[in-house]
PDB file of C-alpha atoms in Angstrom:
ATOM      1  CA  UNK A   9     111.623 208.880   2.047  1.00 48.00           C
ATOM      2  CA  UNK A  10     110.810 207.055   5.350  1.00 42.00           C
ATOM      3  CA  UNK A  11     107.440 205.792   4.071  1.00 46.00           C
ATOM      4  CA  UNK A  12     108.949 204.263   1.418  1.00 43.00           C
ATOM      5  CA  UNK A  13     111.632 202.615   3.451  1.00 41.00           C
ATOM      6  CA  UNK A  14     109.270 201.245   5.781  1.00 40.00           C
ATOM      7  CA  UNK A  15     106.471 199.574   3.193  1.00 39.00           C
ATOM      8  CA  UNK A  16     109.768 197.999   1.545  1.00 37.00           C
ATOM      9  CA  UNK A  17     110.672 196.525   5.188  1.00 42.00           C
ATOM     10  CA  UNK A  18     107.254 195.569   5.534  1.00 36.00           C
ATOM     11  CA  UNK A  19     107.252 193.769   2.332  1.00 35.00           C
ATOM     12  CA  UNK A  20     110.708 191.916   2.867  1.00 37.00           C
ATOM     13  CA  UNK A  21     109.099 191.254   6.083  1.00 37.00           C
ATOM     14  CA  UNK A  22     106.009 189.516   4.941  1.00 35.00           C
ATOM     15  CA  UNK A  23     107.950 187.915   2.299  1.00 32.00           C
ATOM     16  CA  UNK A  24     110.467 186.049   5.349  1.00 34.00           C
ATOM     17  CA  UNK A  25     107.121 184.915   7.250  1.00 33.00           C
ATOM     18  CA  UNK A  26     105.266 183.724   3.971  1.00 31.00           C
ATOM     19  CA  UNK A  27     108.519 181.245   3.178  1.00 32.00           C
ATOM     20  CA  UNK A  28     108.756 180.258   6.249  1.00 31.00           C
ATOM     21  CA  UNK A  29     105.386 178.912   6.755  1.00 37.00           C
ATOM     22  CA  UNK A  30     105.694 177.294   3.332  1.00 40.00           C
ATOM     23  CA  UNK A  31     109.266 175.872   4.678  1.00 41.00           C
ATOM     24  CA  UNK A  32     106.934 174.733   7.488  1.00 50.00           C
ATOM     25  CA  UNK A  33     103.810 173.540   5.953  1.00 79.00           C
ATOM     26  CA  UNK A  34     105.701 171.010   2.976  1.00 95.00           C
ATOM     27  CA  UNK A  35     102.261 168.695   3.166  1.00 97.00           C
ATOM     28  CA  UNK A  36     101.401 165.455   5.302  1.00 98.00           C
ATOM     29  CA  UNK A  37     103.591 162.421   5.240  1.00 98.00           C
ATOM     30  CA  UNK A  38     101.824 159.348   6.320  1.00 98.00           C
ATOM     31  CA  UNK A  39     103.379 157.282   9.402  1.00 98.00           C
ATOM     32  CA  UNK A  40     102.370 153.557   9.396  1.00 98.00           C
ATOM     33  CA  UNK A  41     103.750 150.733  11.284  1.00 98.00           C
ATOM     34  CA  UNK A  42     102.253 147.733  13.596  1.00 96.00           C
ATOM     35  CA  UNK A  43     101.161 148.375  17.142  1.00 94.00           C
ATOM     36  CA  UNK A  44     103.283 150.970  18.989  1.00 94.00           C
ATOM     37  CA  UNK A  45     103.149 148.283  22.389  1.00 89.00           C
ATOM     38  CA  UNK A  46     105.996 147.124  20.683  1.00 87.00           C
ATOM     39  CA  UNK A  47     109.042 149.281  21.287  1.00 88.00           C
ATOM     40  CA  UNK A  48     110.905 148.534  17.626  1.00 91.00           C
ATOM     41  CA  UNK A  49     107.608 149.980  16.128  1.00 94.00           C
ATOM     42  CA  UNK A  50     107.494 152.939  18.144  1.00 94.00           C
ATOM     43  CA  UNK A  51     110.823 154.026  18.224  1.00 93.00           C
ATOM     44  CA  UNK A  52     110.105 154.040  14.390  1.00 96.00           C
ATOM     45  CA  UNK A  53     107.282 155.727  14.167  1.00 97.00           C
ATOM     46  CA  UNK A  54     108.620 158.330  16.588  1.00 96.00           C
ATOM     47  CA  UNK A  55     112.250 158.537  14.429  1.00 95.00           C
ATOM     48  CA  UNK A  56     109.886 159.089  11.321  1.00 98.00           C
ATOM     49  CA  UNK A  57     107.673 162.213  13.152  1.00 98.00           C
ATOM     50  CA  UNK A  58     110.897 163.592  14.891  1.00 97.00           C
ATOM     51  CA  UNK A  59     112.660 163.793  10.758  1.00 98.00           C
ATOM     52  CA  UNK A  60     109.701 164.886   9.192  1.00 98.00           C
ATOM     53  CA  UNK A  61     108.798 167.796  11.129  1.00 98.00           C
ATOM     54  CA  UNK A  62     112.490 168.751  11.599  1.00 98.00           C
ATOM     55  CA  UNK A  63     111.944 169.085   6.967  1.00 98.00           C
ATOM     56  CA  UNK A  64     108.684 170.472   7.299  1.00 97.00           C
ATOM     57  CA  UNK A  65     106.076 168.077   6.776  1.00 98.00           C
ATOM     58  CA  UNK A  66     102.903 167.520   8.826  1.00 98.00           C
ATOM     59  CA  UNK A  67     102.818 163.723   9.677  1.00 98.00           C
ATOM     60  CA  UNK A  68      99.545 161.241  10.107  1.00 98.00           C
ATOM     61  CA  UNK A  69     100.911 158.505  12.419  1.00 98.00           C
ATOM     62  CA  UNK A  70      98.639 155.464  12.442  1.00 98.00           C
ATOM     63  CA  UNK A  71      99.614 151.667  13.445  1.00 98.00           C
ATOM     64  CA  UNK A  72      97.870 148.645  11.460  1.00 98.00           C
ATOM     65  CA  UNK A  73      98.589 146.067  14.250  1.00 95.00           C
ATOM     66  CA  UNK A  74      99.812 143.696  11.510  1.00 93.00           C
ATOM     67  CA  UNK A  75      95.859 143.965  10.339  1.00 96.00           C
ATOM     68  CA  UNK A  76      96.032 143.819   6.589  1.00 96.00           C
ATOM     69  CA  UNK A  77      92.071 145.266   6.402  1.00 97.00           C
ATOM     70  CA  UNK A  78      93.129 148.270   8.707  1.00 98.00           C
ATOM     71  CA  UNK A  79      96.536 148.362   7.280  1.00 98.00           C
ATOM     72  CA  UNK A  80      94.698 148.911   3.762  1.00 97.00           C
ATOM     73  CA  UNK A  81      92.033 151.042   5.015  1.00 98.00           C
ATOM     74  CA  UNK A  82      95.143 153.551   6.593  1.00 98.00           C
ATOM     75  CA  UNK A  83      96.739 153.292   3.138  1.00 98.00           C
ATOM     76  CA  UNK A  84      93.408 154.826   1.393  1.00 98.00           C
ATOM     77  CA  UNK A  85      92.990 157.380   3.898  1.00 98.00           C
ATOM     78  CA  UNK A  86      96.567 158.523   2.742  1.00 98.00           C
ATOM     79  CA  UNK A  87      95.578 158.792  -0.574  1.00 98.00           C
ATOM     80  CA  UNK A  88      92.426 160.736   0.236  1.00 98.00           C
ATOM     81  CA  UNK A  89      94.271 163.211   2.250  1.00 97.00           C
ATOM     82  CA  UNK A  90      96.778 163.475  -0.469  1.00 97.00           C
ATOM     83  CA  UNK A  91      99.472 162.625   0.904  1.00 98.00           C
ATOM     84  CA  UNK A  92     102.768 163.224  -0.176  1.00 98.00           C
ATOM     85  CA  UNK A  93     104.586 160.223   0.575  1.00 98.00           C
ATOM     86  CA  UNK A  94     103.382 157.642   2.716  1.00 98.00           C
ATOM     87  CA  UNK A  95     106.446 155.464   5.510  1.00 98.00           C
ATOM     88  CA  UNK A  96     105.261 152.023   6.145  1.00 98.00           C
ATOM     89  CA  UNK A  97     106.506 148.817   7.825  1.00 98.00           C
ATOM     90  CA  UNK A  98     104.084 147.003   6.043  1.00 96.00           C
ATOM     91  CA  UNK A  99     101.336 144.225   7.471  1.00 95.00           C
ATOM     92  CA  UNK A 100     102.506 141.516   4.615  1.00 93.00           C
ATOM     93  CA  UNK A 101     104.802 140.827   2.064  1.00 92.00           C
ATOM     94  CA  UNK A 102     102.315 139.512  -0.469  1.00 94.00           C
ATOM     95  CA  UNK A 103      98.932 141.021   0.798  1.00 96.00           C
ATOM     96  CA  UNK A 104     100.723 144.408   1.091  1.00 97.00           C
ATOM     97  CA  UNK A 105     101.725 144.214  -2.632  1.00 98.00           C
ATOM     98  CA  UNK A 106      98.200 146.032  -3.886  1.00 98.00           C
ATOM     99  CA  UNK A 107      97.470 148.545  -1.927  1.00 98.00           C
ATOM    100  CA  UNK A 108     101.195 149.965  -2.303  1.00 98.00           C
ATOM    101  CA  UNK A 109     100.661 149.815  -6.013  1.00 98.00           C
ATOM    102  CA  UNK A 110      97.195 151.559  -5.326  1.00 98.00           C
ATOM    103  CA  UNK A 111      99.140 154.800  -3.497  1.00 98.00           C
ATOM    104  CA  UNK A 112     101.707 154.702  -6.761  1.00 98.00           C
ATOM    105  CA  UNK A 113      98.857 154.796  -9.509  1.00 98.00           C
ATOM    106  CA  UNK A 114      97.434 157.593  -7.282  1.00 98.00           C
ATOM    107  CA  UNK A 115     100.595 159.440  -7.228  1.00 98.00           C
ATOM    108  CA  UNK A 116     102.057 158.703  -3.926  1.00 98.00           C
ATOM    109  CA  UNK A 117     105.571 157.330  -3.182  1.00 98.00           C
ATOM    110  CA  UNK A 118     105.798 154.704  -0.251  1.00 98.00           C
ATOM    111  CA  UNK A 119     108.835 154.046   1.282  1.00 98.00           C
ATOM    112  CA  UNK A 120     109.189 150.556   3.435  1.00 98.00           C
ATOM    113  CA  UNK A 121     110.945 150.227   6.356  1.00 98.00           C
ATOM    114  CA  UNK A 122     111.871 146.999   8.055  1.00 94.00           C
ATOM    115  CA  UNK A 123     110.077 144.486   5.992  1.00 93.00           C
ATOM    116  CA  UNK A 124     110.155 144.002   2.615  1.00 93.00           C
ATOM    117  CA  UNK A 125     107.056 143.440   0.190  1.00 96.00           C
ATOM    118  CA  UNK A 126     107.318 140.342  -2.345  1.00 94.00           C
ATOM    119  CA  UNK A 127     107.462 142.622  -5.236  1.00 97.00           C
ATOM    120  CA  UNK A 128     109.784 145.594  -6.659  1.00 98.00           C
ATOM    121  CA  UNK A 129     109.504 148.468  -8.399  1.00 98.00           C
ATOM    122  CA  UNK A 130     106.021 150.162  -6.875  1.00 98.00           C
ATOM    123  CA  UNK A 131     107.937 151.108  -3.912  1.00 98.00           C
ATOM    124  CA  UNK A 132     110.606 153.863  -4.254  1.00 98.00           C
ATOM    125  CA  UNK A 133     112.325 152.301  -1.702  1.00 98.00           C
ATOM    126  CA  UNK A 134     112.868 149.395   0.791  1.00 98.00           C
ATOM    127  CA  UNK A 135     115.139 149.707   3.215  1.00 98.00           C
ATOM    128  CA  UNK A 136     115.516 146.907   6.124  1.00 95.00           C
ATOM    129  CA  UNK A 137     117.983 145.521   8.015  1.00 94.00           C
ATOM    130  CA  UNK A 138     120.018 142.923   7.189  1.00 96.00           C
ATOM    131  CA  UNK A 139     118.690 140.199   8.927  1.00 96.00           C
ATOM    132  CA  UNK A 140     120.527 137.118   7.790  1.00 97.00           C
ATOM    133  CA  UNK A 141     123.573 138.817   8.479  1.00 98.00           C
ATOM    134  CA  UNK A 142     122.376 139.975  11.914  1.00 98.00           C
ATOM    135  CA  UNK A 143     120.661 136.537  12.611  1.00 98.00           C
ATOM    136  CA  UNK A 144     124.492 134.889  11.772  1.00 98.00           C
ATOM    137  CA  UNK A 145     125.673 137.390  15.215  1.00 98.00           C
ATOM    138  CA  UNK A 146     123.057 136.312  17.038  1.00 98.00           C
ATOM    139  CA  UNK A 147     123.648 132.720  16.071  1.00 98.00           C
ATOM    140  CA  UNK A 148     127.148 133.074  17.008  1.00 98.00           C
ATOM    141  CA  UNK A 149     126.636 134.476  20.305  1.00 98.00           C
ATOM    142  CA  UNK A 150     124.254 131.552  21.307  1.00 98.00           C
ATOM    143  CA  UNK A 151     126.618 129.052  20.622  1.00 98.00           C
ATOM    144  CA  UNK A 152     129.449 130.331  22.197  1.00 98.00           C
ATOM    145  CA  UNK A 153     126.934 130.961  25.534  1.00 98.00           C
ATOM    146  CA  UNK A 154     125.884 127.469  25.479  1.00 98.00           C
ATOM    147  CA  UNK A 155     129.515 126.246  25.221  1.00 98.00           C
ATOM    148  CA  UNK A 156     128.209 125.037  21.789  1.00 98.00           C
ATOM    149  CA  UNK A 157     125.845 121.616  23.228  1.00 98.00           C
ATOM    150  CA  UNK A 158     122.610 121.284  25.094  1.00 98.00           C
ATOM    151  CA  UNK A 159     118.989 121.200  23.800  1.00 98.00           C
ATOM    152  CA  UNK A 160     117.460 124.529  23.216  1.00 98.00           C
ATOM    153  CA  UNK A 161     113.935 126.382  21.450  1.00 98.00           C
ATOM    154  CA  UNK A 162     113.663 128.431  18.953  1.00 98.00           C
ATOM    155  CA  UNK A 163     110.660 131.102  19.122  1.00 98.00           C
ATOM    156  CA  UNK A 164     109.766 132.507  15.202  1.00 98.00           C
ATOM    157  CA  UNK A 165     107.908 135.550  13.957  1.00 96.00           C
ATOM    158  CA  UNK A 166     104.812 135.936  12.466  1.00 92.00           C
ATOM    159  CA  UNK A 167     105.081 133.224   9.231  1.00 89.00           C
ATOM    160  CA  UNK A 168     103.626 136.117   6.409  1.00 84.00           C
ATOM    161  CA  UNK A 169     106.712 138.245   7.790  1.00 86.00           C
ATOM    162  CA  UNK A 170     109.971 137.295   5.849  1.00 87.00           C
ATOM    163  CA  UNK A 171     112.002 138.671   8.414  1.00 91.00           C
ATOM    164  CA  UNK A 172     110.942 135.476  10.190  1.00 95.00           C
ATOM    165  CA  UNK A 173     111.902 133.166   7.668  1.00 96.00           C
ATOM    166  CA  UNK A 174     115.219 135.459   7.314  1.00 96.00           C
ATOM    167  CA  UNK A 175     116.277 135.603  10.699  1.00 97.00           C
ATOM    168  CA  UNK A 176     115.278 131.788  11.328  1.00 98.00           C
ATOM    169  CA  UNK A 177     117.781 130.637   8.437  1.00 98.00           C
ATOM    170  CA  UNK A 178     120.391 132.827   9.586  1.00 98.00           C
ATOM    171  CA  UNK A 179     120.479 130.916  13.075  1.00 98.00           C
ATOM    172  CA  UNK A 180     120.166 127.620  11.327  1.00 98.00           C
ATOM    173  CA  UNK A 181     122.854 128.505   8.777  1.00 98.00           C
ATOM    174  CA  UNK A 182     125.106 128.764  12.023  1.00 98.00           C
ATOM    175  CA  UNK A 183     123.838 126.680  14.689  1.00 98.00           C
ATOM    176  CA  UNK A 184     123.073 123.105  12.531  1.00 98.00           C
ATOM    177  CA  UNK A 185     126.933 123.088  12.073  1.00 98.00           C
ATOM    178  CA  UNK A 186     127.074 122.509  15.691  1.00 98.00           C
ATOM    179  CA  UNK A 187     125.925 118.302  16.048  1.00 98.00           C
ATOM    180  CA  UNK A 188     126.018 118.851  20.325  1.00 98.00           C
ATOM    181  CA  UNK A 189     123.478 121.312  19.767  1.00 98.00           C
ATOM    182  CA  UNK A 190     119.768 120.028  19.212  1.00 98.00           C
ATOM    183  CA  UNK A 191     116.089 121.733  18.936  1.00 98.00           C
ATOM    184  CA  UNK A 192     113.864 120.392  20.681  1.00 98.00           C
ATOM    185  CA  UNK A 193     111.101 122.580  20.427  1.00 98.00           C
ATOM    186  CA  UNK A 194     110.295 125.202  16.951  1.00 98.00           C
ATOM    187  CA  UNK A 195     107.096 127.411  17.670  1.00 97.00           C
ATOM    188  CA  UNK A 196     105.350 130.478  16.159  1.00 98.00           C
ATOM    189  CA  UNK A 197     104.707 133.093  19.288  1.00 98.00           C
ATOM    190  CA  UNK A 198     103.508 135.572  16.199  1.00 95.00           C
ATOM    191  CA  UNK A 199     106.300 138.340  17.727  1.00 93.00           C
ATOM    192  CA  UNK A 200     103.915 138.414  20.857  1.00 94.00           C
ATOM    193  CA  UNK A 201     105.281 138.732  24.177  1.00 96.00           C
ATOM    194  CA  UNK A 202     101.756 136.961  26.121  1.00 97.00           C
ATOM    195  CA  UNK A 203     101.760 134.589  23.265  1.00 98.00           C
ATOM    196  CA  UNK A 204     106.275 133.772  23.843  1.00 98.00           C
ATOM    197  CA  UNK A 205     105.195 133.482  27.475  1.00 98.00           C
ATOM    198  CA  UNK A 206     102.457 130.527  26.860  1.00 98.00           C
ATOM    199  CA  UNK A 207     104.308 128.667  24.295  1.00 98.00           C
ATOM    200  CA  UNK A 208     107.427 128.757  26.571  1.00 98.00           C
ATOM    201  CA  UNK A 209     105.116 127.364  29.465  1.00 98.00           C
ATOM    202  CA  UNK A 210     103.691 124.526  27.192  1.00 98.00           C
ATOM    203  CA  UNK A 211     107.644 123.934  25.658  1.00 98.00           C
ATOM    204  CA  UNK A 212     108.833 123.524  29.438  1.00 98.00           C
ATOM    205  CA  UNK A 213     106.190 120.871  30.140  1.00 97.00           C
ATOM    206  CA  UNK A 214     107.843 118.283  27.217  1.00 97.00           C
ATOM    207  CA  UNK A 215     111.268 119.862  27.378  1.00 98.00           C
ATOM    208  CA  UNK A 216     112.205 120.788  30.746  1.00 97.00           C
ATOM    209  CA  UNK A 217     115.920 120.154  30.325  1.00 98.00           C
ATOM    210  CA  UNK A 218     116.586 122.714  27.716  1.00 98.00           C
ATOM    211  CA  UNK A 219     119.472 125.401  28.130  1.00 98.00           C
ATOM    212  CA  UNK A 220     118.817 128.487  25.734  1.00 98.00           C
ATOM    213  CA  UNK A 221     116.140 130.486  23.781  1.00 99.00           C
ATOM    214  CA  UNK A 222     116.951 131.759  20.272  1.00 98.00           C
ATOM    215  CA  UNK A 223     113.962 134.209  19.632  1.00 98.00           C
ATOM    216  CA  UNK A 224     113.225 136.143  16.434  1.00 98.00           C
ATOM    217  CA  UNK A 225     112.282 139.454  18.292  1.00 97.00           C
ATOM    218  CA  UNK A 226     112.893 141.106  21.680  1.00 96.00           C
ATOM    219  CA  UNK A 227     109.371 140.910  22.697  1.00 94.00           C
ATOM    220  CA  UNK A 228     109.151 137.156  22.078  1.00 97.00           C
ATOM    221  CA  UNK A 229     112.537 136.865  24.187  1.00 98.00           C
ATOM    222  CA  UNK A 230     111.052 138.999  27.168  1.00 98.00           C
ATOM    223  CA  UNK A 231     107.599 136.638  27.260  1.00 98.00           C
ATOM    224  CA  UNK A 232     110.027 133.376  27.324  1.00 98.00           C
ATOM    225  CA  UNK A 233     112.238 135.041  29.768  1.00 98.00           C
ATOM    226  CA  UNK A 234     108.920 135.957  32.026  1.00 98.00           C
ATOM    227  CA  UNK A 235     107.945 132.097  31.470  1.00 98.00           C
ATOM    228  CA  UNK A 236     111.522 131.271  32.331  1.00 98.00           C
ATOM    229  CA  UNK A 237     111.765 132.767  35.876  1.00 98.00           C
ATOM    230  CA  UNK A 238     107.702 131.802  36.526  1.00 98.00           C
ATOM    231  CA  UNK A 239     109.621 128.249  36.384  1.00 98.00           C
ATOM    232  CA  UNK A 240     112.437 128.904  38.466  1.00 98.00           C
ATOM    233  CA  UNK A 241     114.695 128.497  35.379  1.00 97.00           C
ATOM    234  CA  UNK A 242     117.154 130.901  35.513  1.00 96.00           C
ATOM    235  CA  UNK A 243     119.872 129.469  34.090  1.00 97.00           C
ATOM    236  CA  UNK A 244     118.108 129.073  30.992  1.00 98.00           C
ATOM    237  CA  UNK A 245     119.991 131.775  28.636  1.00 98.00           C
ATOM    238  CA  UNK A 246     117.723 133.525  26.136  1.00 98.00           C
ATOM    239  CA  UNK A 247     119.160 135.606  22.978  1.00 98.00           C
ATOM    240  CA  UNK A 248     116.899 137.975  21.365  1.00 98.00           C
ATOM    241  CA  UNK A 249     116.877 139.777  17.792  1.00 98.00           C
ATOM    242  CA  UNK A 250     116.110 143.928  17.892  1.00 95.00           C
ATOM    243  CA  UNK A 251     118.065 145.779  20.560  1.00 96.00           C
ATOM    244  CA  UNK A 252     114.986 146.975  22.775  1.00 94.00           C
ATOM    245  CA  UNK A 253     115.856 149.033  26.009  1.00 95.00           C
ATOM    246  CA  UNK A 254     114.072 146.071  27.854  1.00 95.00           C
ATOM    247  CA  UNK A 255     116.337 143.658  26.675  1.00 97.00           C
ATOM    248  CA  UNK A 256     119.080 145.961  27.391  1.00 97.00           C
ATOM    249  CA  UNK A 257     118.014 146.186  30.933  1.00 98.00           C
ATOM    250  CA  UNK A 258     118.229 142.450  31.380  1.00 98.00           C
ATOM    251  CA  UNK A 259     121.299 142.129  29.912  1.00 98.00           C
ATOM    252  CA  UNK A 260     123.107 144.398  32.257  1.00 98.00           C
ATOM    253  CA  UNK A 261     120.946 143.001  34.891  1.00 97.00           C
ATOM    254  CA  UNK A 262     121.762 139.761  34.362  1.00 96.00           C
ATOM    255  CA  UNK A 263     118.420 138.123  33.646  1.00 97.00           C
ATOM    256  CA  UNK A 264     118.013 135.382  31.461  1.00 98.00           C
ATOM    257  CA  UNK A 265     118.624 137.526  28.468  1.00 98.00           C
ATOM    258  CA  UNK A 266     122.235 137.714  27.471  1.00 98.00           C
ATOM    259  CA  UNK A 267     122.366 138.433  24.250  1.00 98.00           C
ATOM    260  CA  UNK A 268     120.184 140.634  21.209  1.00 98.00           C
ATOM    261  CA  UNK A 269     120.758 142.047  17.716  1.00 98.00           C
ATOM    262  CA  UNK A 270     120.404 145.576  17.020  1.00 97.00           C
ATOM    263  CA  UNK A 271     118.194 146.878  14.040  1.00 93.00           C
ATOM    264  CA  UNK A 272     118.575 150.263  13.603  1.00 90.00           C
ATOM    265  CA  UNK A 273     115.037 151.350  13.374  1.00 91.00           C
ATOM    266  CA  UNK A 274     115.099 155.010  14.339  1.00 93.00           C
ATOM    267  CA  UNK A 275     117.709 155.622  11.935  1.00 92.00           C
ATOM    268  CA  UNK A 276     116.199 153.501   9.207  1.00 95.00           C
ATOM    269  CA  UNK A 277     113.008 155.887   9.884  1.00 97.00           C
ATOM    270  CA  UNK A 278     114.611 158.596   9.300  1.00 97.00           C
ATOM    271  CA  UNK A 279     116.458 157.745   6.249  1.00 98.00           C
ATOM    272  CA  UNK A 280     113.245 156.842   5.018  1.00 98.00           C
ATOM    273  CA  UNK A 281     111.674 160.431   5.663  1.00 98.00           C
ATOM    274  CA  UNK A 282     115.321 162.013   4.325  1.00 98.00           C
ATOM    275  CA  UNK A 283     114.922 160.231   1.120  1.00 98.00           C
ATOM    276  CA  UNK A 284     110.933 160.875   0.628  1.00 98.00           C
ATOM    277  CA  UNK A 285     112.124 164.532   1.160  1.00 98.00           C
ATOM    278  CA  UNK A 286     114.653 163.926  -1.370  1.00 98.00           C
ATOM    279  CA  UNK A 287     112.018 162.444  -4.152  1.00 98.00           C
ATOM    280  CA  UNK A 288     109.319 165.180  -3.276  1.00 98.00           C
ATOM    281  CA  UNK A 289     112.359 167.948  -4.686  1.00 97.00           C
ATOM    282  CA  UNK A 290     113.832 166.076  -7.098  1.00 98.00           C
ATOM    283  CA  UNK A 291     111.265 163.786  -9.007  1.00 97.00           C
ATOM    284  CA  UNK A 292     113.767 160.937  -8.724  1.00 97.00           C
ATOM    285  CA  UNK A 293     115.144 158.340  -5.922  1.00 98.00           C
ATOM    286  CA  UNK A 294     117.772 159.067  -3.879  1.00 98.00           C
ATOM    287  CA  UNK A 295     119.151 155.828  -3.977  1.00 97.00           C
ATOM    288  CA  UNK A 296     118.469 151.941  -5.241  1.00 98.00           C
ATOM    289  CA  UNK A 297     115.310 150.886  -3.928  1.00 98.00           C
ATOM    290  CA  UNK A 298     116.696 147.683  -2.006  1.00 97.00           C
ATOM    291  CA  UNK A 299     119.137 149.111   0.952  1.00 97.00           C
ATOM    292  CA  UNK A 300     120.441 146.911   3.793  1.00 95.00           C
ATOM    293  CA  UNK A 301     121.394 148.204   6.716  1.00 95.00           C
ATOM    294  CA  UNK A 302     123.539 146.114   8.627  1.00 95.00           C
ATOM    295  CA  UNK A 303     122.997 144.974  12.536  1.00 97.00           C
ATOM    296  CA  UNK A 304     124.932 144.707  15.400  1.00 97.00           C
ATOM    297  CA  UNK A 305     125.448 142.316  18.402  1.00 98.00           C
ATOM    298  CA  UNK A 306     124.691 143.558  21.880  1.00 98.00           C
ATOM    299  CA  UNK A 307     126.108 142.173  24.896  1.00 98.00           C
ATOM    300  CA  UNK A 308     127.519 142.800  28.004  1.00 97.00           C
ATOM    301  CA  UNK A 309     130.247 144.500  26.342  1.00 97.00           C
ATOM    302  CA  UNK A 310     128.073 147.269  25.130  1.00 97.00           C
ATOM    303  CA  UNK A 311     124.487 146.921  26.290  1.00 98.00           C
ATOM    304  CA  UNK A 312     124.862 150.456  28.248  1.00 97.00           C
ATOM    305  CA  UNK A 313     125.585 152.396  24.903  1.00 96.00           C
ATOM    306  CA  UNK A 314     121.654 151.059  23.770  1.00 95.00           C
ATOM    307  CA  UNK A 315     118.863 154.075  23.524  1.00 92.00           C
ATOM    308  CA  UNK A 316     115.504 153.496  21.284  1.00 90.00           C
ATOM    309  CA  UNK A 317     117.444 151.326  19.105  1.00 91.00           C
ATOM    310  CA  UNK A 318     120.530 153.645  18.531  1.00 86.00           C
ATOM    311  CA  UNK A 319     123.733 152.333  19.652  1.00 87.00           C
ATOM    312  CA  UNK A 320     126.110 155.883  20.956  1.00 84.00           C
ATOM    313  CA  UNK A 321     129.786 155.815  20.312  1.00 70.00           C
TER     314      UNK A 321
END
């Protein structure tokens, strides 16, 4: 009798171990983003990885560095390694359509975050920040900080990225209503801090009387701030977009940057993993393909609550 009970106990224990191992190994999810040198993209990757691990998946985390060819190779790798799903912050709205279609044809669902592509029906989800709404928040704050007058500069993101155009449009649909605000320069710095620094140096030589800089992202805002400080322009006001900890610190420490717009990158990436898990379990999408997440203005009233692209309550 004791022998039988012992065997039954061992079998039951083995089943528990076996089921836990299965639960902890649901397969691999590929997480592909732009360069982790940018804290926003790093937060995306870390947020997605944390949620995937929590739900029992292994992960392949990689960066395409906004290089379309590299992105395509990474998607090919995900297909070859039989990834269960791909979470992707893409390298180009048009150039990404083909690779996502290829993944779909291979039976691998893709969940896009942060940036849309110019086609629907091939990705299971496109989860993006409401960039237009966020840009309007930033522009309203910018105009208020400048008292609605003076010369200003706009730094644009990468032209192949739809977010760059949407944010710029949101800015101008507010700022163009102020007759005493004049944009004297508008240049792309390709989301880069280094490029933004050099662009601002050149712009300042031609436009020494600017009072403000509105930037398509925080990384460029930081580059602009560095150039302004180097030129002794500590009173020129800068507003960014993303909600990075670096910009938070500038706001708190009363640097040139006075505000930014938080797009919830961490939550967005985790949402993509949750929806991928649902899709893999149920064979259907949890929500409609196009999903917008509202942005939040960050200024000196709430900057201390910001950490890793997440605003504590």
